[in-house]
Amino acid sequence: MTRTLAMAAALLVLALPATGGAQTAAPAARAGGDAVSFGADGGEYTATGIALRGRAEVVQGQNRLRADSINGAITGGDLTRVEASGNVYFVTPNQTIRGDSAVYTFANDEVVVTGDVILTQGQNVLTGGRLVYNTRTEAARMEGGAGSTGGRIRGVFYPDSGGN
C-alpha cells in the first residue's frame, strides 16, 4: 500500500506543470537502501518504469546521477535499475564520474559508466573507456576502450591531494 501511494504521488508530481525547474518525486525505496528521488524537465511513469527527459537526475542518499535522459525499471514497486544517456555525471561525496552513458543497478550497488569516462577524486584523475563503480565499497575498476584514450587507461595521481 505504501509503495502504491508513493508511486501515485510520483505520477501526480510528474503530471503537474513545471514551475521553473526540475520536478522531484520520491518513489519507494529499494529494500535495505536509501529512498530514491528523481527530477527532470519532463517524464512519464508506468507501473514498470519511469522515463525522464531534460536535466534528468536520480538521487539516492548522497549519490546523484545526472544526464540528458534517464530510463528506470520498476519491479515489485521498487526502482531497481536506471539507464542514463547523454552528458552523464555520477557524483558521490568523494568522486565525480563523467561519461556518455551509465547503468545503475541498485541490487548490487553498481554503476557502469561507458564512453570516454573520466573519474576525478580531489586532484586525481583516471580516464578510460568503461568504469565499474561500487557505491557501497567505493571500489572502482577502469578499463580501456576506443575513443580519446586510444584503448588505454590513463591516470594522474597527486600525493596528499585531498582525495580519499
PDB file of C-alpha atoms in Angstrom:
ATOM      1  CA  MET A   1       0.000   0.000   0.000  1.00  0.00           C
ATOM      2  CA  THR A   2       2.825   2.438   0.899  1.00  0.00           C
ATOM      3  CA  ARG A   3       4.587   1.689  -2.391  1.00  0.00           C
ATOM      4  CA  THR A   4       1.395   2.269  -4.328  1.00  0.00           C
ATOM      5  CA  LEU A   5       0.826   5.622  -2.605  1.00  0.00           C
ATOM      6  CA  ALA A   6       4.429   6.689  -3.228  1.00  0.00           C
ATOM      7  CA  MET A   7       4.183   5.774  -6.910  1.00  0.00           C
ATOM      8  CA  ALA A   8       0.843   7.574  -7.208  1.00  0.00           C
ATOM      9  CA  ALA A   9       2.448  10.668  -5.675  1.00  0.00           C
ATOM     10  CA  ALA A  10       5.326  10.393  -8.152  1.00  0.00           C
ATOM     11  CA  LEU A  11       2.869  10.176 -11.046  1.00  0.00           C
ATOM     12  CA  LEU A  12       0.932  13.181  -9.732  1.00  0.00           C
ATOM     13  CA  VAL A  13       4.080  15.304  -9.455  1.00  0.00           C
ATOM     14  CA  LEU A  14       5.171  14.340 -12.984  1.00  0.00           C
ATOM     15  CA  ALA A  15       1.744  15.324 -14.282  1.00  0.00           C
ATOM     16  CA  LEU A  16       1.938  18.826 -12.782  1.00  0.00           C
ATOM     17  CA  PRO A  17       3.218  21.656 -14.982  1.00  0.00           C
ATOM     18  CA  ALA A  18       6.837  22.680 -14.498  1.00  0.00           C
ATOM     19  CA  THR A  19       7.423  25.669 -12.247  1.00  0.00           C
ATOM     20  CA  GLY A  20      10.796  26.969 -13.327  1.00  0.00           C
ATOM     21  CA  GLY A  21      12.895  23.908 -12.549  1.00  0.00           C
ATOM     22  CA  ALA A  22      13.136  20.174 -12.348  1.00  0.00           C
ATOM     23  CA  GLN A  23      10.250  18.297 -10.799  1.00  0.00           C
ATOM     24  CA  THR A  24      11.006  15.915  -7.955  1.00  0.00           C
ATOM     25  CA  ALA A  25       9.200  12.927  -6.510  1.00  0.00           C
ATOM     26  CA  ALA A  26      10.123  10.075  -4.197  1.00  0.00           C
ATOM     27  CA  PRO A  27       9.299   6.558  -5.360  1.00  0.00           C
ATOM     28  CA  ALA A  28       9.544   3.659  -2.963  1.00  0.00           C
ATOM     29  CA  ALA A  29      12.970   2.900  -1.526  1.00  0.00           C
ATOM     30  CA  ARG A  30      14.634  -0.334  -2.501  1.00  0.00           C
ATOM     31  CA  ALA A  31      14.939  -2.953   0.196  1.00  0.00           C
ATOM     32  CA  GLY A  32      17.770  -2.095   2.572  1.00  0.00           C
ATOM     33  CA  GLY A  33      18.687   1.162   0.815  1.00  0.00           C
ATOM     34  CA  ASP A  34      18.048   4.865   0.987  1.00  0.00           C
ATOM     35  CA  ALA A  35      14.981   6.370  -0.644  1.00  0.00           C
ATOM     36  CA  VAL A  36      15.349   7.185  -4.327  1.00  0.00           C
ATOM     37  CA  SER A  37      14.166  10.546  -5.636  1.00  0.00           C
ATOM     38  CA  PHE A  38      14.156  11.861  -9.179  1.00  0.00           C
ATOM     39  CA  GLY A  39      13.592  15.018 -11.164  1.00  0.00           C
ATOM     40  CA  ALA A  40      13.515  16.206 -14.775  1.00  0.00           C
ATOM     41  CA  ASP A  41      12.028  18.794 -17.090  1.00  0.00           C
ATOM     42  CA  GLY A  42       9.521  16.172 -18.217  1.00  0.00           C
ATOM     43  CA  GLY A  43       8.799  12.499 -17.855  1.00  0.00           C
ATOM     44  CA  GLU A  44       6.457   9.570 -17.799  1.00  0.00           C
ATOM     45  CA  TYR A  45       5.626   6.956 -15.201  1.00  0.00           C
ATOM     46  CA  THR A  46       4.141   3.481 -15.676  1.00  0.00           C
ATOM     47  CA  ALA A  47       3.843   0.527 -13.339  1.00  0.00           C
ATOM     48  CA  THR A  48       7.047  -0.902 -14.854  1.00  0.00           C
ATOM     49  CA  GLY A  49       9.217   2.161 -15.287  1.00  0.00           C
ATOM     50  CA  ILE A  50       9.970   5.852 -15.485  1.00  0.00           C
ATOM     51  CA  ALA A  51      11.302   7.914 -18.377  1.00  0.00           C
ATOM     52  CA  LEU A  52      12.913  11.249 -17.524  1.00  0.00           C
ATOM     53  CA  ARG A  53      13.918  13.814 -20.165  1.00  0.00           C
ATOM     54  CA  GLY A  54      15.801  17.100 -19.897  1.00  0.00           C
ATOM     55  CA  ARG A  55      18.102  17.750 -16.934  1.00  0.00           C
ATOM     56  CA  ALA A  56      17.194  14.307 -15.611  1.00  0.00           C
ATOM     57  CA  GLU A  57      18.528  13.186 -12.248  1.00  0.00           C
ATOM     58  CA  VAL A  58      18.148  10.312  -9.829  1.00  0.00           C
ATOM     59  CA  VAL A  59      19.354  10.718  -6.235  1.00  0.00           C
ATOM     60  CA  GLN A  60      19.892   8.022  -3.622  1.00  0.00           C
ATOM     61  CA  GLY A  61      21.465   9.090  -0.350  1.00  0.00           C
ATOM     62  CA  GLN A  62      24.457  11.287  -1.220  1.00  0.00           C
ATOM     63  CA  ASN A  63      24.851   9.820  -4.729  1.00  0.00           C
ATOM     64  CA  ARG A  64      23.455  11.710  -7.722  1.00  0.00           C
ATOM     65  CA  LEU A  65      23.128  10.515 -11.328  1.00  0.00           C
ATOM     66  CA  ARG A  66      22.524  13.300 -13.882  1.00  0.00           C
ATOM     67  CA  ALA A  67      22.063  13.006 -17.650  1.00  0.00           C
ATOM     68  CA  ASP A  68      20.119  14.281 -20.640  1.00  0.00           C
ATOM     69  CA  SER A  69      17.741  11.323 -20.242  1.00  0.00           C
ATOM     70  CA  ILE A  70      17.237   8.538 -17.712  1.00  0.00           C
ATOM     71  CA  ASN A  71      15.025   5.465 -18.028  1.00  0.00           C
ATOM     72  CA  GLY A  72      14.269   3.422 -14.924  1.00  0.00           C
ATOM     73  CA  ALA A  73      12.895  -0.087 -14.409  1.00  0.00           C
ATOM     74  CA  ILE A  74      10.407  -0.713 -11.606  1.00  0.00           C
ATOM     75  CA  THR A  75       9.982  -4.224 -10.224  1.00  0.00           C
ATOM     76  CA  GLY A  76       7.621  -5.015  -7.381  1.00  0.00           C
ATOM     77  CA  GLY A  77       7.085  -1.295  -6.764  1.00  0.00           C
ATOM     78  CA  ASP A  78      10.816  -0.574  -6.363  1.00  0.00           C
ATOM     79  CA  LEU A  79      13.097   1.286  -8.751  1.00  0.00           C
ATOM     80  CA  THR A  80      15.656  -1.449  -9.483  1.00  0.00           C
ATOM     81  CA  ARG A  81      17.788  -0.149 -12.357  1.00  0.00           C
ATOM     82  CA  VAL A  82      18.306   3.085 -14.269  1.00  0.00           C
ATOM     83  CA  GLU A  83      19.941   3.709 -17.637  1.00  0.00           C
ATOM     84  CA  ALA A  84      21.287   7.193 -18.330  1.00  0.00           C
ATOM     85  CA  SER A  85      22.458   8.657 -21.634  1.00  0.00           C
ATOM     86  CA  GLY A  86      23.920  11.937 -22.820  1.00  0.00           C
ATOM     87  CA  ASN A  87      26.246  14.074 -20.672  1.00  0.00           C
ATOM     88  CA  VAL A  88      26.244  11.567 -17.818  1.00  0.00           C
ATOM     89  CA  TYR A  89      27.600  12.578 -14.409  1.00  0.00           C
ATOM     90  CA  PHE A  90      27.615  10.337 -11.351  1.00  0.00           C
ATOM     91  CA  VAL A  91      28.586  12.325  -8.264  1.00  0.00           C
ATOM     92  CA  THR A  92      29.394  10.979  -4.788  1.00  0.00           C
ATOM     93  CA  PRO A  93      30.763  12.874  -1.784  1.00  0.00           C
ATOM     94  CA  ASN A  94      34.311  11.858  -2.837  1.00  0.00           C
ATOM     95  CA  GLN A  95      34.253  11.232  -6.605  1.00  0.00           C
ATOM     96  CA  THR A  96      32.858  12.648  -9.816  1.00  0.00           C
ATOM     97  CA  ILE A  97      32.439  10.309 -12.774  1.00  0.00           C
ATOM     98  CA  ARG A  98      31.655  11.562 -16.268  1.00  0.00           C
ATOM     99  CA  GLY A  99      30.786   9.502 -19.341  1.00  0.00           C
ATOM    100  CA  ASP A 100      28.477   9.091 -22.321  1.00  0.00           C
ATOM    101  CA  SER A 101      26.137   6.529 -20.747  1.00  0.00           C
ATOM    102  CA  ALA A 102      25.617   4.688 -17.466  1.00  0.00           C
ATOM    103  CA  VAL A 103      23.644   1.841 -15.931  1.00  0.00           C
ATOM    104  CA  TYR A 104      22.986   1.912 -12.163  1.00  0.00           C
ATOM    105  CA  THR A 105      21.769  -1.383 -10.675  1.00  0.00           C
ATOM    106  CA  PHE A 106      20.541  -0.819  -7.120  1.00  0.00           C
ATOM    107  CA  ALA A 107      20.544  -4.513  -6.093  1.00  0.00           C
ATOM    108  CA  ASN A 108      24.334  -4.815  -6.365  1.00  0.00           C
ATOM    109  CA  ASP A 109      25.146  -1.115  -5.728  1.00  0.00           C
ATOM    110  CA  GLU A 110      26.949  -0.971  -9.074  1.00  0.00           C
ATOM    111  CA  VAL A 111      27.251   1.817 -11.627  1.00  0.00           C
ATOM    112  CA  VAL A 112      28.765   1.039 -15.036  1.00  0.00           C
ATOM    113  CA  VAL A 113      29.796   4.175 -16.959  1.00  0.00           C
ATOM    114  CA  THR A 114      30.942   3.934 -20.589  1.00  0.00           C
ATOM    115  CA  GLY A 115      32.256   6.206 -23.329  1.00  0.00           C
ATOM    116  CA  ASP A 116      35.254   8.478 -22.656  1.00  0.00           C
ATOM    117  CA  VAL A 117      34.997   8.030 -18.898  1.00  0.00           C
ATOM    118  CA  ILE A 118      36.683  10.483 -16.536  1.00  0.00           C
ATOM    119  CA  LEU A 119      36.904   9.725 -12.808  1.00  0.00           C
ATOM    120  CA  THR A 120      38.113  12.516 -10.519  1.00  0.00           C
ATOM    121  CA  GLN A 121      38.832  12.394  -6.811  1.00  0.00           C
ATOM    122  CA  GLY A 122      40.358  15.576  -5.466  1.00  0.00           C
ATOM    123  CA  GLN A 123      43.084  16.433  -7.992  1.00  0.00           C
ATOM    124  CA  ASN A 124      43.484  12.781  -9.030  1.00  0.00           C
ATOM    125  CA  VAL A 125      42.176  11.889 -12.490  1.00  0.00           C
ATOM    126  CA  LEU A 126      41.665   8.491 -14.161  1.00  0.00           C
ATOM    127  CA  THR A 127      40.400   8.094 -17.745  1.00  0.00           C
ATOM    128  CA  GLY A 128      39.313   5.117 -19.808  1.00  0.00           C
ATOM    129  CA  GLY A 129      36.504   3.623 -21.823  1.00  0.00           C
ATOM    130  CA  ARG A 130      34.496   1.769 -19.158  1.00  0.00           C
ATOM    131  CA  LEU A 131      34.272   2.159 -15.378  1.00  0.00           C
ATOM    132  CA  VAL A 132      32.593  -0.183 -12.917  1.00  0.00           C
ATOM    133  CA  TYR A 133      31.981   1.614  -9.599  1.00  0.00           C
ATOM    134  CA  ASN A 134      30.509   0.137  -6.407  1.00  0.00           C
ATOM    135  CA  THR A 135      28.582   2.779  -4.446  1.00  0.00           C
ATOM    136  CA  ARG A 136      28.792   0.816  -1.186  1.00  0.00           C
ATOM    137  CA  THR A 137      32.523  -0.023  -1.169  1.00  0.00           C
ATOM    138  CA  GLU A 138      33.645   2.924  -3.381  1.00  0.00           C
ATOM    139  CA  ALA A 139      35.806   0.478  -5.354  1.00  0.00           C
ATOM    140  CA  ALA A 140      36.370   1.440  -8.992  1.00  0.00           C
ATOM    141  CA  ARG A 141      37.657  -0.657 -11.909  1.00  0.00           C
ATOM    142  CA  MET A 142      38.589   1.191 -15.103  1.00  0.00           C
ATOM    143  CA  GLU A 143      39.005  -0.495 -18.472  1.00  0.00           C
ATOM    144  CA  GLY A 144      40.405   0.892 -21.712  1.00  0.00           C
ATOM    145  CA  GLY A 145      38.309   1.439 -24.776  1.00  0.00           C
ATOM    146  CA  ALA A 146      38.023   3.229 -28.069  1.00  0.00           C
ATOM    147  CA  GLY A 147      37.847   7.000 -28.209  1.00  0.00           C
ATOM    148  CA  SER A 148      40.168   9.641 -26.862  1.00  0.00           C
ATOM    149  CA  THR A 149      42.006   7.159 -24.603  1.00  0.00           C
ATOM    150  CA  GLY A 150      43.280   5.104 -27.545  1.00  0.00           C
ATOM    151  CA  GLY A 151      42.282   1.855 -25.828  1.00  0.00           C
ATOM    152  CA  ARG A 152      44.347   2.543 -22.714  1.00  0.00           C
ATOM    153  CA  ILE A 153      43.555   3.791 -19.262  1.00  0.00           C
ATOM    154  CA  ARG A 154      45.446   6.844 -18.082  1.00  0.00           C
ATOM    155  CA  GLY A 155      45.799   8.479 -14.708  1.00  0.00           C
ATOM    156  CA  VAL A 156      47.408  11.275 -12.773  1.00  0.00           C
ATOM    157  CA  PHE A 157      47.673  10.940  -9.005  1.00  0.00           C
ATOM    158  CA  TYR A 158      48.912  13.600  -6.607  1.00  0.00           C
ATOM    159  CA  PRO A 159      50.148  12.742  -3.100  1.00  0.00           C
ATOM    160  CA  ASP A 160      48.019  14.362  -0.403  1.00  0.00           C
ATOM    161  CA  SER A 161      45.601  15.812  -2.972  1.00  0.00           C
ATOM    162  CA  GLY A 162      42.677  15.697  -0.573  1.00  0.00           C
ATOM    163  CA  GLY A 163      41.098  12.660  -2.235  1.00  0.00           C
ATOM    164  CA  ASN A 164      40.274   9.532  -0.271  1.00  0.00           C
TER     165      ASN A 164
END
